[in-house]
PDB file of C-alpha atoms in Angstrom:
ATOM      1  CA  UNK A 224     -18.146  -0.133  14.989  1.00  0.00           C
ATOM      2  CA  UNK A 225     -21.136  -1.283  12.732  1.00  0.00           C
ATOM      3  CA  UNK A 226     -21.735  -4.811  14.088  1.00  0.00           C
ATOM      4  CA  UNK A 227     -23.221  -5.855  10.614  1.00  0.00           C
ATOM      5  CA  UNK A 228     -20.021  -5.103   8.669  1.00  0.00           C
ATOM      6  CA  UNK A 229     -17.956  -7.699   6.904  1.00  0.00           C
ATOM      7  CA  UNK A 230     -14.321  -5.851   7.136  1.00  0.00           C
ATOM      8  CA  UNK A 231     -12.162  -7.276   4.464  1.00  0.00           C
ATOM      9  CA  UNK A 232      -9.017  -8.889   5.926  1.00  0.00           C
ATOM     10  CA  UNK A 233      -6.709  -7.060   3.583  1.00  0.00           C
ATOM     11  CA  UNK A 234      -7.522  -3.565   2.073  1.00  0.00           C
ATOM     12  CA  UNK A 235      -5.250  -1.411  -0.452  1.00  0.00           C
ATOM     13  CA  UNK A 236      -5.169   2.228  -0.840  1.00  0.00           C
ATOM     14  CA  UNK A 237      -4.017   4.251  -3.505  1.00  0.00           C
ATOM     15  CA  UNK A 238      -3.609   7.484  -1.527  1.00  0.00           C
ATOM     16  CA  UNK A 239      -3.855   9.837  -4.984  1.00  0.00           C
ATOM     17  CA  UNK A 240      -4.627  13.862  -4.995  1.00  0.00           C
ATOM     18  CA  UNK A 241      -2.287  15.790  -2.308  1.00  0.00           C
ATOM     19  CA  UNK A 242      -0.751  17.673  -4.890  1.00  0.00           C
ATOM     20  CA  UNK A 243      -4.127  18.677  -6.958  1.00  0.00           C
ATOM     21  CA  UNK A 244      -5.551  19.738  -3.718  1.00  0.00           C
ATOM     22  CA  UNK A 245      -2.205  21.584  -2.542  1.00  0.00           C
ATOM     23  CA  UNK A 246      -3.132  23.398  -6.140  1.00  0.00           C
ATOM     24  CA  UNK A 247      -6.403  23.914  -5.047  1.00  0.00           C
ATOM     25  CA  UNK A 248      -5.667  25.389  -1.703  1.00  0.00           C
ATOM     26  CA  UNK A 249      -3.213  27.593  -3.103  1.00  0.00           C
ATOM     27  CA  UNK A 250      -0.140  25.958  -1.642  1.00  0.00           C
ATOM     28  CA  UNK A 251       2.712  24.099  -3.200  1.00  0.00           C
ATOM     29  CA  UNK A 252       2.170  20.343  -4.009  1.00  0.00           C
ATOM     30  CA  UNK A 253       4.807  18.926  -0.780  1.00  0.00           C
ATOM     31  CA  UNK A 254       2.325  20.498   1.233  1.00  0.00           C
ATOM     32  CA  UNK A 255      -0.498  18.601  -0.066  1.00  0.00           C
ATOM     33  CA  UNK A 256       1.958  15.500   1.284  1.00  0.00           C
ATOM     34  CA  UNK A 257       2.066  16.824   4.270  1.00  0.00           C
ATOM     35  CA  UNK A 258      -1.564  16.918   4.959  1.00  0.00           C
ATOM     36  CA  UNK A 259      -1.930  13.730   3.090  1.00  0.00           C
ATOM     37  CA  UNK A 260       0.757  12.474   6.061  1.00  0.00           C
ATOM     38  CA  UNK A 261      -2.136  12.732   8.327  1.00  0.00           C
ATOM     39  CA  UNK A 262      -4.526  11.360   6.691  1.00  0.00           C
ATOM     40  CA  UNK A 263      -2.326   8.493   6.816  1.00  0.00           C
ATOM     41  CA  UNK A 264      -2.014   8.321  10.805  1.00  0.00           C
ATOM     42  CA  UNK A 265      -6.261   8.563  10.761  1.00  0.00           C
ATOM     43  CA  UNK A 266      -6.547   5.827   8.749  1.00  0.00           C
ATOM     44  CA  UNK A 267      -4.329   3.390  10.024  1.00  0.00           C
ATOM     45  CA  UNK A 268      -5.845   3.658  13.691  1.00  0.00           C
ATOM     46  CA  UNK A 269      -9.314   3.425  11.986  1.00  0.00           C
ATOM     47  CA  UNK A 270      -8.048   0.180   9.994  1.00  0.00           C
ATOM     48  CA  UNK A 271      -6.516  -1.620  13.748  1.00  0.00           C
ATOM     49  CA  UNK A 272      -9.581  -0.264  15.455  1.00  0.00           C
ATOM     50  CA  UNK A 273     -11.860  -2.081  13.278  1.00  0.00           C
ATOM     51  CA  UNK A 274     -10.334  -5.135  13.154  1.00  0.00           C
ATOM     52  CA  UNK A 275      -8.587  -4.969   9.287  1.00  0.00           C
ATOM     53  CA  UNK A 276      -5.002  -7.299   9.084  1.00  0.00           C
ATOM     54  CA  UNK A 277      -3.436  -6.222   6.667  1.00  0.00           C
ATOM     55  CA  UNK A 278      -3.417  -2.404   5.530  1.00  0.00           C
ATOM     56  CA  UNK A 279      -1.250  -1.669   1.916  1.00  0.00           C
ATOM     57  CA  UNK A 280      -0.321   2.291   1.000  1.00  0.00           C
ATOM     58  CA  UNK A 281       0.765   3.195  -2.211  1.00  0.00           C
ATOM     59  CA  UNK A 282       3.190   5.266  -0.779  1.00  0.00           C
ATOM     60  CA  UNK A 283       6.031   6.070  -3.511  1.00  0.00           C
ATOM     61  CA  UNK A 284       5.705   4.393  -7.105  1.00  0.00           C
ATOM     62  CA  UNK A 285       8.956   3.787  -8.923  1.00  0.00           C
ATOM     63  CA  UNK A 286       7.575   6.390 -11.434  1.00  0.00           C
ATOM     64  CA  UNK A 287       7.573   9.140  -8.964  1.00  0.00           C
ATOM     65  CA  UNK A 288      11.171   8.967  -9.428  1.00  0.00           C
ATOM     66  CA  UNK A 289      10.575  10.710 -12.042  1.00  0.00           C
ATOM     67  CA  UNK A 290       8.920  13.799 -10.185  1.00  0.00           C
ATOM     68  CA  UNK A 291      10.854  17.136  -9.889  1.00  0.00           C
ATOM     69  CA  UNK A 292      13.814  17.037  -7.710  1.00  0.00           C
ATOM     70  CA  UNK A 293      12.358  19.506  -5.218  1.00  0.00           C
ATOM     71  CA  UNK A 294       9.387  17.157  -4.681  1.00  0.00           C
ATOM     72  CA  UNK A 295      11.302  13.802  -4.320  1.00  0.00           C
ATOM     73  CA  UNK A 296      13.201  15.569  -1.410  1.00  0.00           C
ATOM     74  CA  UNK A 297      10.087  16.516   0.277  1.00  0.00           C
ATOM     75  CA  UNK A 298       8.665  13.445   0.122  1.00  0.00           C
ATOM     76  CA  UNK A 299      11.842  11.305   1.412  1.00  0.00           C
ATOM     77  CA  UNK A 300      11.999  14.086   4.320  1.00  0.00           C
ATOM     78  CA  UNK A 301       8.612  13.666   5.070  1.00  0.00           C
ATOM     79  CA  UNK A 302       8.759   9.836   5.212  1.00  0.00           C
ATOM     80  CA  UNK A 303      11.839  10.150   7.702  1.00  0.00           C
ATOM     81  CA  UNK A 304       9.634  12.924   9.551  1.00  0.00           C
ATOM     82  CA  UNK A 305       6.643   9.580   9.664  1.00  0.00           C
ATOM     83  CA  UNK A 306       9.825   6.788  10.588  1.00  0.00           C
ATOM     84  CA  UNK A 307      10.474   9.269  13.547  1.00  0.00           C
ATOM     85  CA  UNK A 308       7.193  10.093  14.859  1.00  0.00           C
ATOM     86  CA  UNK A 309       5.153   7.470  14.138  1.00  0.00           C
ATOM     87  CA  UNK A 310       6.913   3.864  14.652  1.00  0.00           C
ATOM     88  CA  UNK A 311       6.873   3.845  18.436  1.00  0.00           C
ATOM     89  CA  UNK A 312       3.483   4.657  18.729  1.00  0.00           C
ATOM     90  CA  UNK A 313       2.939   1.274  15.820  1.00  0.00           C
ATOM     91  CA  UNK A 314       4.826  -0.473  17.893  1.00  0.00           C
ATOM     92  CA  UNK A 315       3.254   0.470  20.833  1.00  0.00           C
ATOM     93  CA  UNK A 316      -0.324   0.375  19.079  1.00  0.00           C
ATOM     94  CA  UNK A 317       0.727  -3.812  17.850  1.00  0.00           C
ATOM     95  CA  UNK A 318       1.362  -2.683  13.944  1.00  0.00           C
ATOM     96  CA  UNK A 319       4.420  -4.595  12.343  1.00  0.00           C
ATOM     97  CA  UNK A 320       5.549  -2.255   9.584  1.00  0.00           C
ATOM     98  CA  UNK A 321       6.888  -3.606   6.870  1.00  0.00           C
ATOM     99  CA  UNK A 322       7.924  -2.239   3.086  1.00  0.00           C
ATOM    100  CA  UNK A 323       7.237  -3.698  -0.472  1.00  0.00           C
ATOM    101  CA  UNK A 324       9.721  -2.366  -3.200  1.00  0.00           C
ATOM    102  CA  UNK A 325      13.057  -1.565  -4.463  1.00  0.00           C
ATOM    103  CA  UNK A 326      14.236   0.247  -1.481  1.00  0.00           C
ATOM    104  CA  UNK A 327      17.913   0.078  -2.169  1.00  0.00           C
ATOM    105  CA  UNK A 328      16.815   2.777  -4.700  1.00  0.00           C
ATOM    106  CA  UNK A 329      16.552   5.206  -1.537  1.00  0.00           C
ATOM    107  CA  UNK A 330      18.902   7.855   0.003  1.00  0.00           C
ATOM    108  CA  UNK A 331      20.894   5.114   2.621  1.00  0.00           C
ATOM    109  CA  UNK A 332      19.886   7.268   5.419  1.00  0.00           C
ATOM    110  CA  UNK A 333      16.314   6.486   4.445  1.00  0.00           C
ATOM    111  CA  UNK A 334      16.761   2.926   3.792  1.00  0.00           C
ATOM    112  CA  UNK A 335      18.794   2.194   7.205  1.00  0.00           C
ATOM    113  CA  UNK A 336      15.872   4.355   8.922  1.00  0.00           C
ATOM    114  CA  UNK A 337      12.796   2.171   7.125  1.00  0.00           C
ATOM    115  CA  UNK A 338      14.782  -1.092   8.197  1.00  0.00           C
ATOM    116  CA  UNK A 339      15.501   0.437  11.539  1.00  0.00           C
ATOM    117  CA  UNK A 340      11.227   0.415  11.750  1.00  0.00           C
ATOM    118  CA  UNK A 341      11.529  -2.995  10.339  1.00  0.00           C
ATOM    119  CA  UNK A 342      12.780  -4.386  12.726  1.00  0.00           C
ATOM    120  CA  UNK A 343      11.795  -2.348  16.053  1.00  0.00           C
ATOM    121  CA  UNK A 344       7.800  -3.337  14.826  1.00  0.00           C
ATOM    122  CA  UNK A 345       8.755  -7.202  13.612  1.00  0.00           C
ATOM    123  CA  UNK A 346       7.028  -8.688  16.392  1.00  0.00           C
ATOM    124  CA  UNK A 347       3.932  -6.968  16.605  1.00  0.00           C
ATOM    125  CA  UNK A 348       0.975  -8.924  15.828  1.00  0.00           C
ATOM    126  CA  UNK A 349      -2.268  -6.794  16.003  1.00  0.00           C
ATOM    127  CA  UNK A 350      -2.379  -5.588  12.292  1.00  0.00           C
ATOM    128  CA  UNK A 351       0.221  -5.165   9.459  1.00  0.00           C
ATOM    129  CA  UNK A 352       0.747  -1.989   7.852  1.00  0.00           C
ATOM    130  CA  UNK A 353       2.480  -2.122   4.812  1.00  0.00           C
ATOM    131  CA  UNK A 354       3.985   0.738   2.714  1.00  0.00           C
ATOM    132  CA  UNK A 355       4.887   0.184  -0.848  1.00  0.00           C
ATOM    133  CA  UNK A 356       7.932   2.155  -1.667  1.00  0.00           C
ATOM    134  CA  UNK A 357      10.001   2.493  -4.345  1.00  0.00           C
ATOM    135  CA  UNK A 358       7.398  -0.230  -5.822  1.00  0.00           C
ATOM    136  CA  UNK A 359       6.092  -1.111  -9.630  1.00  0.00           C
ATOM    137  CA  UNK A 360       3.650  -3.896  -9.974  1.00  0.00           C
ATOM    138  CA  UNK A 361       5.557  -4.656 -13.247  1.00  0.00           C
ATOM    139  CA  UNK A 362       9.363  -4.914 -11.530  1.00  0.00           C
ATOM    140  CA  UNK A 363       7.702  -6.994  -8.786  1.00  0.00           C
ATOM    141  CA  UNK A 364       6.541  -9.801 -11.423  1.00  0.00           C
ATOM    142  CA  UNK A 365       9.633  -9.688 -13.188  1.00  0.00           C
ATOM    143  CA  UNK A 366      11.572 -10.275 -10.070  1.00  0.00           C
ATOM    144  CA  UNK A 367       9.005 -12.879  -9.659  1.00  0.00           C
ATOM    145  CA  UNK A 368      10.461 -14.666 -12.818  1.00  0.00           C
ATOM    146  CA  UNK A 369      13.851 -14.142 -12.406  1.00  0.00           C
ATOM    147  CA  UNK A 370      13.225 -16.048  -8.765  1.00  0.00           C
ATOM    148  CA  UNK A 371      12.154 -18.951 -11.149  1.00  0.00           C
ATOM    149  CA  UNK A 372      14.544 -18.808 -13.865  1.00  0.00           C
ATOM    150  CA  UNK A 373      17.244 -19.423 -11.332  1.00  0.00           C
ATOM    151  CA  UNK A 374      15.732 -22.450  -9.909  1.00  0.00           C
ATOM    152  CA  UNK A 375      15.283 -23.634 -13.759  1.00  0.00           C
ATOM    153  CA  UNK A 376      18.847 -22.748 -14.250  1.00  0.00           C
ATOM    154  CA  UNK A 377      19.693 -24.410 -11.277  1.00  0.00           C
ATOM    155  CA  UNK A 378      18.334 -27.024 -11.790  1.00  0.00           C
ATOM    156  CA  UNK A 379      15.711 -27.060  -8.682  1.00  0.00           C
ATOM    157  CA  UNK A 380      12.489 -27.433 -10.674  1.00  0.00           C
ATOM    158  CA  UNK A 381      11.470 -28.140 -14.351  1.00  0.00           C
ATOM    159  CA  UNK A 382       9.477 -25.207 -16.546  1.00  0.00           C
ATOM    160  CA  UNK A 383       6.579 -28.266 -16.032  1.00  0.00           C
ATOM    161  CA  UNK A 384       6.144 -27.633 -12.310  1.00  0.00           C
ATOM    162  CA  UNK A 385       5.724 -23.500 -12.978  1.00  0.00           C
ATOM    163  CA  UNK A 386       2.158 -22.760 -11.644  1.00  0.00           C
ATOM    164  CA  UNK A 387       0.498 -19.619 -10.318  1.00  0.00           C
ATOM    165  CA  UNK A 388       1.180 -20.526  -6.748  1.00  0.00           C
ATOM    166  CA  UNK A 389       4.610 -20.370  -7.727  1.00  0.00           C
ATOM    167  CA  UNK A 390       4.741 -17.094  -9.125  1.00  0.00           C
ATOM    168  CA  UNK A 391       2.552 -15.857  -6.181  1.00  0.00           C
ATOM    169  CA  UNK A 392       5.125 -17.544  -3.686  1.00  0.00           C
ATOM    170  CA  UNK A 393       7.984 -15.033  -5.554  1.00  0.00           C
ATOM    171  CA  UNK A 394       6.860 -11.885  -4.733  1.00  0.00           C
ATOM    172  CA  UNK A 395       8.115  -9.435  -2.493  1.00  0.00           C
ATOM    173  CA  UNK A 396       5.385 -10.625  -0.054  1.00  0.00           C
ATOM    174  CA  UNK A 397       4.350 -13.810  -0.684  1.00  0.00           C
ATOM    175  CA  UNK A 398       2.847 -14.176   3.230  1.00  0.00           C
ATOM    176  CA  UNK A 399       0.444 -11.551   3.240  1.00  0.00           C
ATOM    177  CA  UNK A 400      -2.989 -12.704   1.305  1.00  0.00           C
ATOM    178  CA  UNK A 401      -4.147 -10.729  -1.919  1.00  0.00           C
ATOM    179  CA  UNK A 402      -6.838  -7.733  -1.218  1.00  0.00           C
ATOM    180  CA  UNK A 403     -10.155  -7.741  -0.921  1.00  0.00           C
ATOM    181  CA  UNK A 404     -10.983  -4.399  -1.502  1.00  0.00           C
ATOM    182  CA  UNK A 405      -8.599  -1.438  -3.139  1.00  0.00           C
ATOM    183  CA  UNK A 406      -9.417   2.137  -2.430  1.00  0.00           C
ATOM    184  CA  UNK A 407      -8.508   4.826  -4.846  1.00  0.00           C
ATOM    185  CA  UNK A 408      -9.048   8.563  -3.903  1.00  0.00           C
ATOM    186  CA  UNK A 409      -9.415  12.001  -6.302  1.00  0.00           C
ATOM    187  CA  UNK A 410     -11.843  10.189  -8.818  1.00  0.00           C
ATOM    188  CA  UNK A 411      -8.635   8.279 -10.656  1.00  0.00           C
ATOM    189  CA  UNK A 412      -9.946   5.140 -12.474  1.00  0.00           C
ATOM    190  CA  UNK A 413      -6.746   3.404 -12.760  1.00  0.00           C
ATOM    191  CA  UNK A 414      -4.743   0.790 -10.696  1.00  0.00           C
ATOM    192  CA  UNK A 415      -1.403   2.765 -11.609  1.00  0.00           C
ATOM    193  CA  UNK A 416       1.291  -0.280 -11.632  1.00  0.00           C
ATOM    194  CA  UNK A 417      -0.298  -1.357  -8.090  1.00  0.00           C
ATOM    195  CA  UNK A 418      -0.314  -5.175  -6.735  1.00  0.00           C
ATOM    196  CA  UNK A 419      -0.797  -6.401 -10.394  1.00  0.00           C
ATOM    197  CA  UNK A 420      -0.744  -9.691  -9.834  1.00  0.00           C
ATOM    198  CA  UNK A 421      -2.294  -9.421  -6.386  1.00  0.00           C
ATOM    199  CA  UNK A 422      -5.572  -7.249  -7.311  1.00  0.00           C
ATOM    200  CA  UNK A 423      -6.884  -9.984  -9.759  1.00  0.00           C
ATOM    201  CA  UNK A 424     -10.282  -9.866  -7.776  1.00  0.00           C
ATOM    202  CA  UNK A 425     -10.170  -7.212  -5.449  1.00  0.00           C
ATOM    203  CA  UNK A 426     -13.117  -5.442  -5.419  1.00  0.00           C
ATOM    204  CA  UNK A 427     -12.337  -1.094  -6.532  1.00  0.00           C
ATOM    205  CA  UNK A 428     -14.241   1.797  -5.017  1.00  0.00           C
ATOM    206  CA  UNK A 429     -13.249   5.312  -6.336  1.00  0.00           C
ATOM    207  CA  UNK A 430     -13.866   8.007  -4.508  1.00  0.00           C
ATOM    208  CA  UNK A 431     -13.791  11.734  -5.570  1.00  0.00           C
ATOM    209  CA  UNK A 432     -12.338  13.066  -2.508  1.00  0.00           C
ATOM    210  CA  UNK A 433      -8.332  14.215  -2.744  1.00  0.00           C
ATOM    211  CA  UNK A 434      -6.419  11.885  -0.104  1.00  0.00           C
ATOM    212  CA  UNK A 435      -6.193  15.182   2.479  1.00  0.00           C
ATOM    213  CA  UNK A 436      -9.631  14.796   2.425  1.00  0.00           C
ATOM    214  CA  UNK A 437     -10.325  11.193   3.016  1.00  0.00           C
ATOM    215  CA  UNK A 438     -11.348  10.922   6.751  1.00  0.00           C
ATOM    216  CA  UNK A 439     -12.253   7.998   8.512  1.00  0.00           C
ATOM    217  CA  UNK A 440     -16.000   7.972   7.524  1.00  0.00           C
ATOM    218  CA  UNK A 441     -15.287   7.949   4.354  1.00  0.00           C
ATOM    219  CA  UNK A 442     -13.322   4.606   4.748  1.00  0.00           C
ATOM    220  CA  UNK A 443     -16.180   3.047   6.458  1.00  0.00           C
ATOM    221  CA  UNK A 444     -18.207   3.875   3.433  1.00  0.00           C
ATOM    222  CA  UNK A 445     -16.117   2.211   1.204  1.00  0.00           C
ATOM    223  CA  UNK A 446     -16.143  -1.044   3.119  1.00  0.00           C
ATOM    224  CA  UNK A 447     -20.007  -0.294   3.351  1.00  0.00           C
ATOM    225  CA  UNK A 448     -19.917  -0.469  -0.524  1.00  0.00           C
ATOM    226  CA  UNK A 449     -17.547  -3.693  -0.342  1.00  0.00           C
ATOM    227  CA  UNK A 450     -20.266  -5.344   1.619  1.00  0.00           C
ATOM    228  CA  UNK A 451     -22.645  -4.690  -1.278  1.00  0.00           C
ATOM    229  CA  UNK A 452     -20.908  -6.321  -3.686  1.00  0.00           C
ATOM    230  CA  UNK A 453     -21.019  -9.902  -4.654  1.00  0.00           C
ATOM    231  CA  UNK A 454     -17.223 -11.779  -5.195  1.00  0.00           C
ATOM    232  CA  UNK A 455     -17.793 -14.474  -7.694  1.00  0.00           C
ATOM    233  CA  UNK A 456     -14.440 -14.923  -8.811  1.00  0.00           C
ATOM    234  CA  UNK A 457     -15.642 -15.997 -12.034  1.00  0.00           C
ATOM    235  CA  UNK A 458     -18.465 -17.989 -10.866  1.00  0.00           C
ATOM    236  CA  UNK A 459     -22.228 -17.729 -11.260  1.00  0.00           C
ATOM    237  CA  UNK A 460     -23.216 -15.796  -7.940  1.00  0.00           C
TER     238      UNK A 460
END
């Protein structure tokens, strides 16, 4: 580990590309998820080994509901294929899973197998990995509201006392602090309906490399390029 880097506490990935370079290899696109699956098991030991708290994968928009049949089914039997393999060796490694998003939206054998890992990994402290699933930046901030119309409605607060702690405190995971640095692979300049709210001032690096291809060096050199920046947060540096 470089002694002289400043690892951000919280880092978000948007883990774009396994279908172009499925395209590109000459295979079908749910094999570019396949590969991108472990790309996904590199990363997350290279995030605990380093010392990063809080780890955030795009891993299923609520737009990719959208995607052809065929592909939705690979990609929900390739997340149970991950739940299977992968959540002892979390638990074992001291990652607490845990899931952002409207998963009542999944097949039921899927959603009692992600809150099966939801709980089996609750206690584990070392680092937090968390997969957003079945998530839209957009839904979370309207859930956000409707948390706070009801308490207007109810009577519990006054429109007066709504302030942006308050919204922040009603979303899906108010605990976990906002990112410090968001990662987007396959040279996509866009934050896609990711951690609206949340991503006010991250810091972005985009990266031309398709997620299959993003290895563990490559994530050191975007925290390298983090560490150049300077966070102002709308100050004068």
């Amino acid at each position: 580990m470089q002694q002289d880097l400043k690892i951000p506490k919280h880092i978000a990935i948007i883990m774009d590309g396994n279908g172009r370079w499925a395209k590109a290899q000459g295979m079908q696109r749910y094999q570019g998820h396949s590969e991108g699956a472990k790309t996904v098991k590199k990363i997350v030991e290279e995030a605990r080994r380093i010392g990063v708290s809080y780890l955030t994968l795009y891993t299923f928009s609520s737009e990719n509901w959208k995607r052809p049949e065929i592909e939705i089914k690979a990609l929900m039997k390739l997340l149970e294929y991950y739940l299977n393999s992968e959540v002892d060796i979390l638990k074992e490694k001291g990652i607490r899973l845990r899931v952002i998003g409207d998963i009542e939206k999944l097949p039921s054998s899927i959603k009692n197998l992600v809150n099966k890992s939801l709980e089996k990994t609750k206690d584990c402290k070392e680092m937090q990995l968390i997969l957003a699933l079945s998530y839209g930046g957009r839904q979370e901030i309207v859930d956000a509201v409707k948390k706070i119309a009801l308490k207007i409605e109810n009577k519990e607060i006054s429109q007066e006392q709504i302030t942006e702690d308050m919204i922040a405190n009603s979303l899906y995971a108010a605990d976990i602090p906002d990112p410090e640095l968001m990662i987007r692979t396959s040279n996509e300049f866009r934050i896609s309906n990711f951690l609206l709210w949340q991503l006010s001032y991250s810091e972005f690096v985009f990266v031309p490399e398709f997620w299959p291809e993003f290895t563990p060096e490559k994530f050191i050199d975007c925290i390298k390029e983090y560490n150049h920046r300077s966070r102002r947060f709308g100050e004068v540096g």
